[in-house]
Tab-separated table of C-alpha atoms in Angstrom:
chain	number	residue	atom	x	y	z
A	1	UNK	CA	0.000	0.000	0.000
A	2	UNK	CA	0.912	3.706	-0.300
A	3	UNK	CA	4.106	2.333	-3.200
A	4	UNK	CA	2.138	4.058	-5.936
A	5	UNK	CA	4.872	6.465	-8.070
A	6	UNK	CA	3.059	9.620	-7.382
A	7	UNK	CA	0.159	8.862	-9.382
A	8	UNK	CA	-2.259	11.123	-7.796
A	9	UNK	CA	-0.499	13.833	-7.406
A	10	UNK	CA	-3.439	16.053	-8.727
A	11	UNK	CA	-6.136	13.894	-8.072
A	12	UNK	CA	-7.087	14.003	-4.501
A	13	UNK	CA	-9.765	13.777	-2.152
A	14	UNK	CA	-11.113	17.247	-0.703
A	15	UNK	CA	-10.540	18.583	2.606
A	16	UNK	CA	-13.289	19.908	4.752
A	17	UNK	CA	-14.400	23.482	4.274
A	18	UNK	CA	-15.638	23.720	7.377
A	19	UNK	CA	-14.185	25.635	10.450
A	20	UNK	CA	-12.698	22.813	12.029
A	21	UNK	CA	-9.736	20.896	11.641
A	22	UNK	CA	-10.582	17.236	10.850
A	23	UNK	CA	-9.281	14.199	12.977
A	24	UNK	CA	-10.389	10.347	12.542
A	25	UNK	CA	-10.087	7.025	14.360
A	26	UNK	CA	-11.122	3.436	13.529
A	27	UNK	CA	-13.460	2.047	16.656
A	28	UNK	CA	-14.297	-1.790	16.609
A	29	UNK	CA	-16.562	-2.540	19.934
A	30	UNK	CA	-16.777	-6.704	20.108
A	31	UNK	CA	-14.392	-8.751	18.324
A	32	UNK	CA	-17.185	-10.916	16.917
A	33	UNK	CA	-19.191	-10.683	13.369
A	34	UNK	CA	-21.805	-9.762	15.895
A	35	UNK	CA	-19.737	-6.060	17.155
A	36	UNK	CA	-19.517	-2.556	15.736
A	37	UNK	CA	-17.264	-1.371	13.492
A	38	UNK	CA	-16.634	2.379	12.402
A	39	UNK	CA	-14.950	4.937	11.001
A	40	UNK	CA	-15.538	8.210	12.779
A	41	UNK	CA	-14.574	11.619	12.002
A	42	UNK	CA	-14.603	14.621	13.923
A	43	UNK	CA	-13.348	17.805	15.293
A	44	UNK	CA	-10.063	18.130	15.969
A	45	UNK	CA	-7.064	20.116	17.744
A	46	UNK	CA	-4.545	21.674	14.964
A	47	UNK	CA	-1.312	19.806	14.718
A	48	UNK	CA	1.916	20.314	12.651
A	49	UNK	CA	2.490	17.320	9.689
A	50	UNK	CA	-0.253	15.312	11.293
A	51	UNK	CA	-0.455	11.902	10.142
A	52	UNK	CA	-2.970	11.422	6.790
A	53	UNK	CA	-4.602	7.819	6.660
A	54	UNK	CA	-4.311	5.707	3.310
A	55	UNK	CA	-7.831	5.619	1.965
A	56	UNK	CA	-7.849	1.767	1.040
A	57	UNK	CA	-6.868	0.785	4.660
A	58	UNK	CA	-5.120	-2.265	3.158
A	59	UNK	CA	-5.025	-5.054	-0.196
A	60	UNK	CA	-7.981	-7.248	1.461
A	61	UNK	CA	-10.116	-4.020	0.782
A	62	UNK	CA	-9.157	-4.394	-2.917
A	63	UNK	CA	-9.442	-8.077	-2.978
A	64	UNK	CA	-13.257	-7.718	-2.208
A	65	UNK	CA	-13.551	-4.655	-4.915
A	66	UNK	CA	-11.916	-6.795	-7.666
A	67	UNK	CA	-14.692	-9.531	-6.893
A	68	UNK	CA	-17.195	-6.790	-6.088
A	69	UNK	CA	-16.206	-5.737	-9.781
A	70	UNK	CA	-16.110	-9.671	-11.033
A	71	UNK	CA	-12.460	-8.152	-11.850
A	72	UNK	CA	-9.613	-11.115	-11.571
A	73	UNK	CA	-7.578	-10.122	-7.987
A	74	UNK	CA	-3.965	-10.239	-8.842
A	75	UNK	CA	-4.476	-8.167	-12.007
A	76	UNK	CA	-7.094	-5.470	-10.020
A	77	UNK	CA	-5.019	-5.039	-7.095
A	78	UNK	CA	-2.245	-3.648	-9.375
A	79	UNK	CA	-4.252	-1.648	-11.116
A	80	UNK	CA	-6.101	-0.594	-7.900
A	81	UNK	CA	-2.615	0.242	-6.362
A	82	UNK	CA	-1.394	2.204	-8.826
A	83	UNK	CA	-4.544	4.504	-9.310
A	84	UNK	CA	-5.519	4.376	-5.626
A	85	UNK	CA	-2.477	3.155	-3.268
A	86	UNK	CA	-0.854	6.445	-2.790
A	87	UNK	CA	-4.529	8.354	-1.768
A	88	UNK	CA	-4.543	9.503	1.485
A	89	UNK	CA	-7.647	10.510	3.479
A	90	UNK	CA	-7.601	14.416	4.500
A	91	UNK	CA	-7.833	13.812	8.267
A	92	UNK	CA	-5.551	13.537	10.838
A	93	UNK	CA	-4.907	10.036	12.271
A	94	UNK	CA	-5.471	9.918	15.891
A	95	UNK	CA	-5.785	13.391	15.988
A	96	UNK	CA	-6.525	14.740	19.332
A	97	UNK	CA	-10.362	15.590	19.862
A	98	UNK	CA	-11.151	19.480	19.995
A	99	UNK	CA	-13.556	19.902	23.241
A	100	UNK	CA	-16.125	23.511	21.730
A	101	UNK	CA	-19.694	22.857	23.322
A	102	UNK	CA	-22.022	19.855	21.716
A	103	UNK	CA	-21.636	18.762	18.357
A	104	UNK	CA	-24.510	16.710	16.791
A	105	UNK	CA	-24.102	13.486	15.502
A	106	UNK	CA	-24.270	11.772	11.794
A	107	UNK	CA	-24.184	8.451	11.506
A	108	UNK	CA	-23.345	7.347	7.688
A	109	UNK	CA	-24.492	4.362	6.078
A	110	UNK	CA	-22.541	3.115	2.674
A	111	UNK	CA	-23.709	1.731	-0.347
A	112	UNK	CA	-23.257	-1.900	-1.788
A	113	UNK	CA	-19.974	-2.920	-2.508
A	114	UNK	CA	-18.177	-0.159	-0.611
A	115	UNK	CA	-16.615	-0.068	2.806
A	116	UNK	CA	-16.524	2.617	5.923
A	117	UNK	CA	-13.808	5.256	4.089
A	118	UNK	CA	-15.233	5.224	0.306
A	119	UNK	CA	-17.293	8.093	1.559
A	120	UNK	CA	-14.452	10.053	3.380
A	121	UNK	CA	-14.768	14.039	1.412
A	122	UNK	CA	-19.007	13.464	2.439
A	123	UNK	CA	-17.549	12.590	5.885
A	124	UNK	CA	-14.633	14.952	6.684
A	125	UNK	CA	-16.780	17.995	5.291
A	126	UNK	CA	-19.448	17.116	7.717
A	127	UNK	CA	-16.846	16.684	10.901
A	128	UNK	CA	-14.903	20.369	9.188
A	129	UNK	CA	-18.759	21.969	9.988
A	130	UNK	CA	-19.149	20.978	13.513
A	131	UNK	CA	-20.703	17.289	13.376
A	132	UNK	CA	-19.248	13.862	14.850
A	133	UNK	CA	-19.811	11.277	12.017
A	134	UNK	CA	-19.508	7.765	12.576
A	135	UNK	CA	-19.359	5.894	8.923
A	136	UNK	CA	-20.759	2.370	9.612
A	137	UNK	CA	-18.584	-0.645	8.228
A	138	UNK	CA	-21.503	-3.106	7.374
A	139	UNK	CA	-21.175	-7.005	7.637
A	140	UNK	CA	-24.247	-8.054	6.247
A	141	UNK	CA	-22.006	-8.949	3.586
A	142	UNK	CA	-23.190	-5.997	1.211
A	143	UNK	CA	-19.738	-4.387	1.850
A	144	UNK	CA	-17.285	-5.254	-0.456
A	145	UNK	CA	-15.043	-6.166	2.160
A	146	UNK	CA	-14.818	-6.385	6.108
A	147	UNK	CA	-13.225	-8.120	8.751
A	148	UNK	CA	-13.476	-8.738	12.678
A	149	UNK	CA	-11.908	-11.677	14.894
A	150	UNK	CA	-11.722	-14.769	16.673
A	151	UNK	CA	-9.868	-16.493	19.160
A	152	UNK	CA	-6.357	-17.888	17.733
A	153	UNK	CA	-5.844	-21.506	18.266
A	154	UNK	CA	-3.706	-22.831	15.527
A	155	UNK	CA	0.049	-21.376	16.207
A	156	UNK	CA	2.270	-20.535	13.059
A	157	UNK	CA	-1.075	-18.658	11.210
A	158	UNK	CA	-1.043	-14.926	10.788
A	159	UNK	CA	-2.731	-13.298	12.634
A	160	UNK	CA	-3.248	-9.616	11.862
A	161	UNK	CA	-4.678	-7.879	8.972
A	162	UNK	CA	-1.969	-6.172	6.167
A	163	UNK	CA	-2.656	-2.925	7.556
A	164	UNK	CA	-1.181	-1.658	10.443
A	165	UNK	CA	-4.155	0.501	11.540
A	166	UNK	CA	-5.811	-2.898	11.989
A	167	UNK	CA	-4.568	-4.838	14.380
A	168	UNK	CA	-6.377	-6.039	17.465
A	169	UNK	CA	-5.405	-5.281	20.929
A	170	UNK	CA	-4.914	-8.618	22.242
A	171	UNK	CA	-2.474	-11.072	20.761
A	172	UNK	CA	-4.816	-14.474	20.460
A	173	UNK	CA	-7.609	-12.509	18.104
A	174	UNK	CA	-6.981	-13.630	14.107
A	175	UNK	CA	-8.712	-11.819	11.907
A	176	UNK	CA	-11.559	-13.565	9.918
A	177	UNK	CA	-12.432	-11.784	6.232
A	178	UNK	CA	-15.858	-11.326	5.128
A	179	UNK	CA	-16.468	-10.623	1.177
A	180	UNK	CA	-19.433	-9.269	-0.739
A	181	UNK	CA	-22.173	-12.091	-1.388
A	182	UNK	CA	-23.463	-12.003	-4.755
A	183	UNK	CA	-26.540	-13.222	-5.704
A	184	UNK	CA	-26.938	-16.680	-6.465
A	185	UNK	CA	-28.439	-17.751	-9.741
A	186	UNK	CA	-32.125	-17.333	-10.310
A	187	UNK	CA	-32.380	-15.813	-6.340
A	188	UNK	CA	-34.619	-13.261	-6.023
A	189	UNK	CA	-32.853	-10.717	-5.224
A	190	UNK	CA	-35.781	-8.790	-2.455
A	191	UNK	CA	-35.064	-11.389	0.260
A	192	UNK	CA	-31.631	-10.917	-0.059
A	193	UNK	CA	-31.481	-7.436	0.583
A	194	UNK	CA	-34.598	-7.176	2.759
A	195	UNK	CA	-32.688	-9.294	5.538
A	196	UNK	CA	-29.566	-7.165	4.999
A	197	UNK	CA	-31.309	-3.433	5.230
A	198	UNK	CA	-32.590	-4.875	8.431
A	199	UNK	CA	-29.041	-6.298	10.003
A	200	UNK	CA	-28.059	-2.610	8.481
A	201	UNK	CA	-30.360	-0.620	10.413
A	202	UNK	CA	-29.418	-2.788	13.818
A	203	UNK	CA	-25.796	-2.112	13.057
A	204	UNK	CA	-26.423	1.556	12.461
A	205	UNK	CA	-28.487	1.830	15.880
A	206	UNK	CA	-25.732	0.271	17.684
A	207	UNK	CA	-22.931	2.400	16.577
A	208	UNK	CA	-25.293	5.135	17.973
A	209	UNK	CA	-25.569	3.261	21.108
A	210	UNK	CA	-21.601	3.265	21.792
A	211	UNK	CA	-21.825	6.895	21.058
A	212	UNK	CA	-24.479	7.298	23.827
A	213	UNK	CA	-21.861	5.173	26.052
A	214	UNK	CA	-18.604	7.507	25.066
A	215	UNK	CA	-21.010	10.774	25.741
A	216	UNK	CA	-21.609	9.224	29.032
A	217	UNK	CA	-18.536	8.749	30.158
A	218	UNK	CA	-18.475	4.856	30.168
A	219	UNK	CA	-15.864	3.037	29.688
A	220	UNK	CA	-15.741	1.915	25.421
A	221	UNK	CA	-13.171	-0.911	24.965
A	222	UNK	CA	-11.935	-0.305	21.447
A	223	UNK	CA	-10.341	-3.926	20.486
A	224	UNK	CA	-8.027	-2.844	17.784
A	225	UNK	CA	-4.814	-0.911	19.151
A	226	UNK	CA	-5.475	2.536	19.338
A	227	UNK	CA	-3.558	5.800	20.507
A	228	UNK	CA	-6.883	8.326	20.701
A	229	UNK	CA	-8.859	8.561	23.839
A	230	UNK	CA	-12.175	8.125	23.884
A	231	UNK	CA	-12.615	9.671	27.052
A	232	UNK	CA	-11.889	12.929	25.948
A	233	UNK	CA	-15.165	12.472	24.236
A	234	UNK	CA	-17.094	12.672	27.212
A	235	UNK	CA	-20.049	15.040	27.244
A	236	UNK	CA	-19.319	16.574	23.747
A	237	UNK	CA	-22.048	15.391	21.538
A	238	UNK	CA	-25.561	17.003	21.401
A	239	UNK	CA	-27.677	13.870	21.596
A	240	UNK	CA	-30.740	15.445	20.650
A	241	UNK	CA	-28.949	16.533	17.303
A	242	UNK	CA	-28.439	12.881	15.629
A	243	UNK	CA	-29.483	12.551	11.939
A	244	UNK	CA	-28.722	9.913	9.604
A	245	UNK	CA	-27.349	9.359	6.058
A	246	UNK	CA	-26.369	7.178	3.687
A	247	UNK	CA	-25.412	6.221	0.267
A	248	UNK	CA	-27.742	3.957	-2.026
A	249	UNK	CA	-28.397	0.844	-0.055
A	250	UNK	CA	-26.977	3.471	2.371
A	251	UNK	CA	-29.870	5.456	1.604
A	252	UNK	CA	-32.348	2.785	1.895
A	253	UNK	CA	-31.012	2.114	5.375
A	254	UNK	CA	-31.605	5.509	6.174
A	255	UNK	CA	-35.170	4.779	5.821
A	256	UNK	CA	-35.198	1.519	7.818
A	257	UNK	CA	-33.529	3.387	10.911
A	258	UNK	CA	-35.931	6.055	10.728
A	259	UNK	CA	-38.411	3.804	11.022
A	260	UNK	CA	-36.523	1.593	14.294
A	261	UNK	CA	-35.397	4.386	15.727
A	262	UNK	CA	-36.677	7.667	17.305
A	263	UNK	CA	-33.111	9.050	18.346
A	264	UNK	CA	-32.622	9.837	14.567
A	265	UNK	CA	-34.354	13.157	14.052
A	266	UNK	CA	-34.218	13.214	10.141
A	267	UNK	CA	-32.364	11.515	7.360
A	268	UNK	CA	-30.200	12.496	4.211
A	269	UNK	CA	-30.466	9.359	1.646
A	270	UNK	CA	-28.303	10.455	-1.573
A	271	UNK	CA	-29.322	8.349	-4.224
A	272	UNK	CA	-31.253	5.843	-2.745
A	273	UNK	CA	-32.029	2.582	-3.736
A	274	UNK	CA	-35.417	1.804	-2.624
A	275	UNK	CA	-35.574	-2.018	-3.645
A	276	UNK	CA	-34.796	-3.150	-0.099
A	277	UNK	CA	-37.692	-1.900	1.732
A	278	UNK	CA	-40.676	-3.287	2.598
A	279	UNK	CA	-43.305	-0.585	1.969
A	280	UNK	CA	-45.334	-1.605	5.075
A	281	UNK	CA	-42.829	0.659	6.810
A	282	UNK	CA	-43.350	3.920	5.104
A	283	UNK	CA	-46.592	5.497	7.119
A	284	UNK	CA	-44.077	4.724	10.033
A	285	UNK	CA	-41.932	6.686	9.192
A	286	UNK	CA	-42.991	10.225	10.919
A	287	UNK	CA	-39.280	12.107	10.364
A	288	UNK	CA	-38.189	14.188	7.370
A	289	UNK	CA	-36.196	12.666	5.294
A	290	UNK	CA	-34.504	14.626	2.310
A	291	UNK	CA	-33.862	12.642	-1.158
A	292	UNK	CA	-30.465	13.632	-3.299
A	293	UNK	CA	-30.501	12.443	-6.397
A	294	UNK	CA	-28.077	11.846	-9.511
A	295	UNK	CA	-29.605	12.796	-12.797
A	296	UNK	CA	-28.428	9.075	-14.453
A	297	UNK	CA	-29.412	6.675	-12.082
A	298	UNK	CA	-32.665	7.259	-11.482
A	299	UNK	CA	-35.579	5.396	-13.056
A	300	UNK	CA	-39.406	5.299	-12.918
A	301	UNK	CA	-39.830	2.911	-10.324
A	302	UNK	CA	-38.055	3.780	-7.574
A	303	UNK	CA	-38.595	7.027	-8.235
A	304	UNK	CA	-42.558	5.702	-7.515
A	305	UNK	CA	-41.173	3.887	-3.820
A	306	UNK	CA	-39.738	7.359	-2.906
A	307	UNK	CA	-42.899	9.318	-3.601
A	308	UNK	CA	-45.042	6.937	-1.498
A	309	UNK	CA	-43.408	8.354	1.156
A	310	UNK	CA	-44.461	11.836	0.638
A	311	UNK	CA	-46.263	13.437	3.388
A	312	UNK	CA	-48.212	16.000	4.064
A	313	UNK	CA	-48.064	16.142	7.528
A	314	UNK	CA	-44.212	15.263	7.558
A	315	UNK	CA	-41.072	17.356	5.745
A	316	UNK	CA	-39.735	15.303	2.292
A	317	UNK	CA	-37.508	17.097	0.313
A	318	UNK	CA	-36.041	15.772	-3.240
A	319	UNK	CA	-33.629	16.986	-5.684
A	320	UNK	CA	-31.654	16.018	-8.865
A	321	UNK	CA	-27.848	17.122	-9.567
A	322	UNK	CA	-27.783	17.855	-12.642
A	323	UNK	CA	-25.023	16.032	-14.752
A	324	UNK	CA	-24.294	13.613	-12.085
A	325	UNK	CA	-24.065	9.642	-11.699
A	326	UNK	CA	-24.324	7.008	-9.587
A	327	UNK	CA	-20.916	7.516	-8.220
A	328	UNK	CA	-20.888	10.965	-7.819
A	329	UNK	CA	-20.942	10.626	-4.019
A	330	UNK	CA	-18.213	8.042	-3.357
A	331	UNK	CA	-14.511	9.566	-3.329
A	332	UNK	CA	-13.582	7.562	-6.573
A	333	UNK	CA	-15.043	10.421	-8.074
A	334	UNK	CA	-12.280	12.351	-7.150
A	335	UNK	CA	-9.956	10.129	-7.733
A	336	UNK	CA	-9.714	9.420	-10.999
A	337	UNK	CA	-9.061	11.070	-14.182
A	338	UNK	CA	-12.081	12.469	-16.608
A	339	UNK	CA	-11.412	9.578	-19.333
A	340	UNK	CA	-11.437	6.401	-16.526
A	341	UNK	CA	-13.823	8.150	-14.352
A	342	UNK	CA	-16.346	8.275	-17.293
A	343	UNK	CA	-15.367	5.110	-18.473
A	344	UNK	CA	-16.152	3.146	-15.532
A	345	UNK	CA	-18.847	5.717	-14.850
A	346	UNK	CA	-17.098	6.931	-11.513
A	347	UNK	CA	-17.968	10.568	-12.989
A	348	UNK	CA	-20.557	12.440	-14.174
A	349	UNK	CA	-20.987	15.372	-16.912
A	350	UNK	CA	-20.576	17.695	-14.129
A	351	UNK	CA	-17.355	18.520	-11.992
A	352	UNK	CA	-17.200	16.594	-9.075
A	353	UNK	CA	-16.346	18.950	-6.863
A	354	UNK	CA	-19.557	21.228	-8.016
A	355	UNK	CA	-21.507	17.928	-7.322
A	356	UNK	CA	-20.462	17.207	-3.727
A	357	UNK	CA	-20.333	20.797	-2.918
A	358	UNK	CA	-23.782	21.572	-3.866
A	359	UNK	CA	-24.884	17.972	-2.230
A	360	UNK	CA	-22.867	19.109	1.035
A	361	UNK	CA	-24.234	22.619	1.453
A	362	UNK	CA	-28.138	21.396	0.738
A	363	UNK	CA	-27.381	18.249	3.333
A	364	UNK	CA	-25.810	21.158	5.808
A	365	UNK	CA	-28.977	23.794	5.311
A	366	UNK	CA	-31.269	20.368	5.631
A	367	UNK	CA	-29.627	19.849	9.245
A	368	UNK	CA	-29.428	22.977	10.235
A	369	UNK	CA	-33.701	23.192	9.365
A	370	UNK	CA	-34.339	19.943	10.889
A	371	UNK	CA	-32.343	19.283	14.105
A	372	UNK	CA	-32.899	23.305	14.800
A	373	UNK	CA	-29.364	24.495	14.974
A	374	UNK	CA	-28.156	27.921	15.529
A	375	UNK	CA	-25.550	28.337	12.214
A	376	UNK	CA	-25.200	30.116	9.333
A	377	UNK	CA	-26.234	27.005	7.043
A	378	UNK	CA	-29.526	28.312	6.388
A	379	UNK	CA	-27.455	30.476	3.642
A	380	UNK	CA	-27.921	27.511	1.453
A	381	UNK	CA	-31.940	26.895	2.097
A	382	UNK	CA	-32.619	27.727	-1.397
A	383	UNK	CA	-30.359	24.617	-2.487
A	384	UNK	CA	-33.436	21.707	-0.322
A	385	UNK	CA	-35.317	23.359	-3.046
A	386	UNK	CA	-33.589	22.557	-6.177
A	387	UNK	CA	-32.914	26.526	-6.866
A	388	UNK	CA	-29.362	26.612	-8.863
A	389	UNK	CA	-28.308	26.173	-12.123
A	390	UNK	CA	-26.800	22.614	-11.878
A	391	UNK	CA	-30.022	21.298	-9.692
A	392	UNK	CA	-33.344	20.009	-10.770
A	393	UNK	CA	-36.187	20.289	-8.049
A	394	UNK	CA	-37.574	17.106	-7.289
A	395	UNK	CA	-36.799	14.310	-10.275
A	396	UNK	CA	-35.598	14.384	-14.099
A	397	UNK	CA	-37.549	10.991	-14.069
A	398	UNK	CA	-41.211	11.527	-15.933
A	399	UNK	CA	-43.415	9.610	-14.248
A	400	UNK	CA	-46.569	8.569	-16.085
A	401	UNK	CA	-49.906	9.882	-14.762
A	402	UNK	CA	-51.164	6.429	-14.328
A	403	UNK	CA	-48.589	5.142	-11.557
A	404	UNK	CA	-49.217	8.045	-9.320
């Protein structure tokens, strides 16, 4: 990792705009498949040279992209190193935390396929504005690659991960890989991912739970090695403030916590896809929740599951970025070049940077509306209502008369 000859030297990830400096830390609570595991991002004290995270944490991570992909490994994890290995996440490792009031909470859900940092310039801008963000790792085998632990009891195995950000506290934990599932053939795929937006939602409500425990003051046993304290942490979250977001499947699990969970006060689902969910649950689902959407991946039908949850008693909000695709959210978006980005549709018509900005700033006016904070976001309001140049109010999709 990290051997790459300079590769993307002009093709980086963006740091935070926000007035904060930007620290992170990897927290895995339980050693089991059945723990937490998260990336989370926050506030931080200023430091000279502080230490910048690689953004593929190690080569397992591309292992499970190149079968995510259906890409042979060997051959992807060269190609994957030399595009991606030198990338660096802009946050300081281990940073220490930066104590100024309450901050409310995010916590991020990702999409199929990815893993807790793909979503790093969504997360880091968040943390830069004043918000704690805890980015889910998901082993409901939907991410393209995970890992947790057990017990070691056959000597001469390794037993750590490749990355040295990774490695478990005690000696006798090996770690145990988990890869993406595909679907089997002829499975119906609704089952599939109906179980897994469920085991999302749990693991998204938990993460939330060890929050509640750091704000408290309790003791939080991280199990991989770890140099930040967690008890600095200690009454600095405003735990009325929590909202939720997420990316695709991350967005659909957006709506299934909403619906589990009353501690989330609203929801941010960019680009949801809405297949998961069992409709039963959307008169249940009594907070607002505010759609962003990419102008190419849309289509007519779950375009349909989003606008049965429309409300009239409850705030839903939907817009279209203009020029955008699927992957305009991720941080590959960034990260590669206009002729493979568009190739492997990791970019859309418009510049990324345009994209993200304009889907930060309406997420950050959203917030600010929603969980009643006292900041300046409300600048961008007009953005929740599709009023710029590169947004579309609502959906580019037409739907026909007869399926509303």
């Amino acid at each position: 990792m990290g051997n790459s000859s300079g590769h993307n030297d002009t093709l980086s990830i963006p740091p935070g705009k926000g007035p904060h400096k930007v620290g992170c830390t990897d927290l895995m609570v339980g050693y089991t498949i059945h723990g937490t595991f998260l990336r989370l991002y926050y506030p931080c004290q200023a430091s000279e040279n502080p230490h910048l995270p690689d953004w593929v944490p190690c080569r397992e991570y591309f292992n499970g992209l190149a079968d995510f992909m259906k890409m042979n490994r060997a051959l992807s994890e060269r190609i994957f190193n030399y595009l991606f290995g030198s990338c660096k996440i802009p946050a300081a490792w281990n940073a220490s935390f930066k104590p100024d009031g309450k901050y409310p909470v995010i916590i991020f859900s990702h999409g199929l396929g990815a893993f807790r940092t793909l979503y790093s310039a969504i997360c880091v801008e968040l943390a830069s504005q004043g918000f704690i963000v805890a980015a889910v790792e998901h082993r409901d085998e939907s991410a393209s690659a995970t890992f947790y632990f057990r017990e070691h009891t056959e000597p001469g195995t390794k037993k750590h991960p490749s990355c040295d950000i990774a490695k478990p506290v005690s000696d006798n934990l090996e770690e145990v890989w988990m890869y993406y599932r595909p679907l089997k053939p002829d499975e119906n795929e609704f089952p599939l991912r109906n179980k897994q937006v469920k085991h999302r939602a749990e693991e998204c409500i938990r993460a939330l739970d060890i929050l509640f425990d750091i704000n408290s003051g309790k003791s939080v046993e991280n199990v991989l090695q770890c140099d930040f304290d967690l008890s600095t942490m200690e009454n600095s979250m405003d735990l009325c403030r929590i909202a939720i977001m997420g990316h695709s499947f991350g967005g659909a699990t957006v709506i299934e916590c909403l619906c589990k969970d009353v501690k989330f006060k609203c929801g941010v689902a960019l680009d949801t896809w809405m297949l998961p969910l069992d409709e039963e649950i959307f008169p249940e689902v009594k907070e607002p929740i505010f759609f962003i959407n990419s102008e190419k991946f849309q289509w007519i039908g779950n375009i349909i599951r989003m606008k049965k949850l429309d409300s009239a008693i409850f705030p839903r909000k939907m817009i279209t970025i203009k020029g955008s695709v699927h992957q305009s959210f991720p941080d590959f978006t960034f990260l590669t070049g206009n002729w493979i980005g568009k190739l492997m549709n990791l970019k859309g018509e418009i510049d990324p940077h345009i994209a993200l900005d304009l889907s930060n700033k309406a997420t950050l006016a959203f917030l600010q509306r929603h969980l009643n904070m006292d900041r300046d976001f409300n600048q961008w309001d007009p953005l929740i209502d599709g009023k710029d140049d590169n947004l579309i109010p609502g959906t580019n999709i037409t739907i026909p008369q007869s399926s509303i």
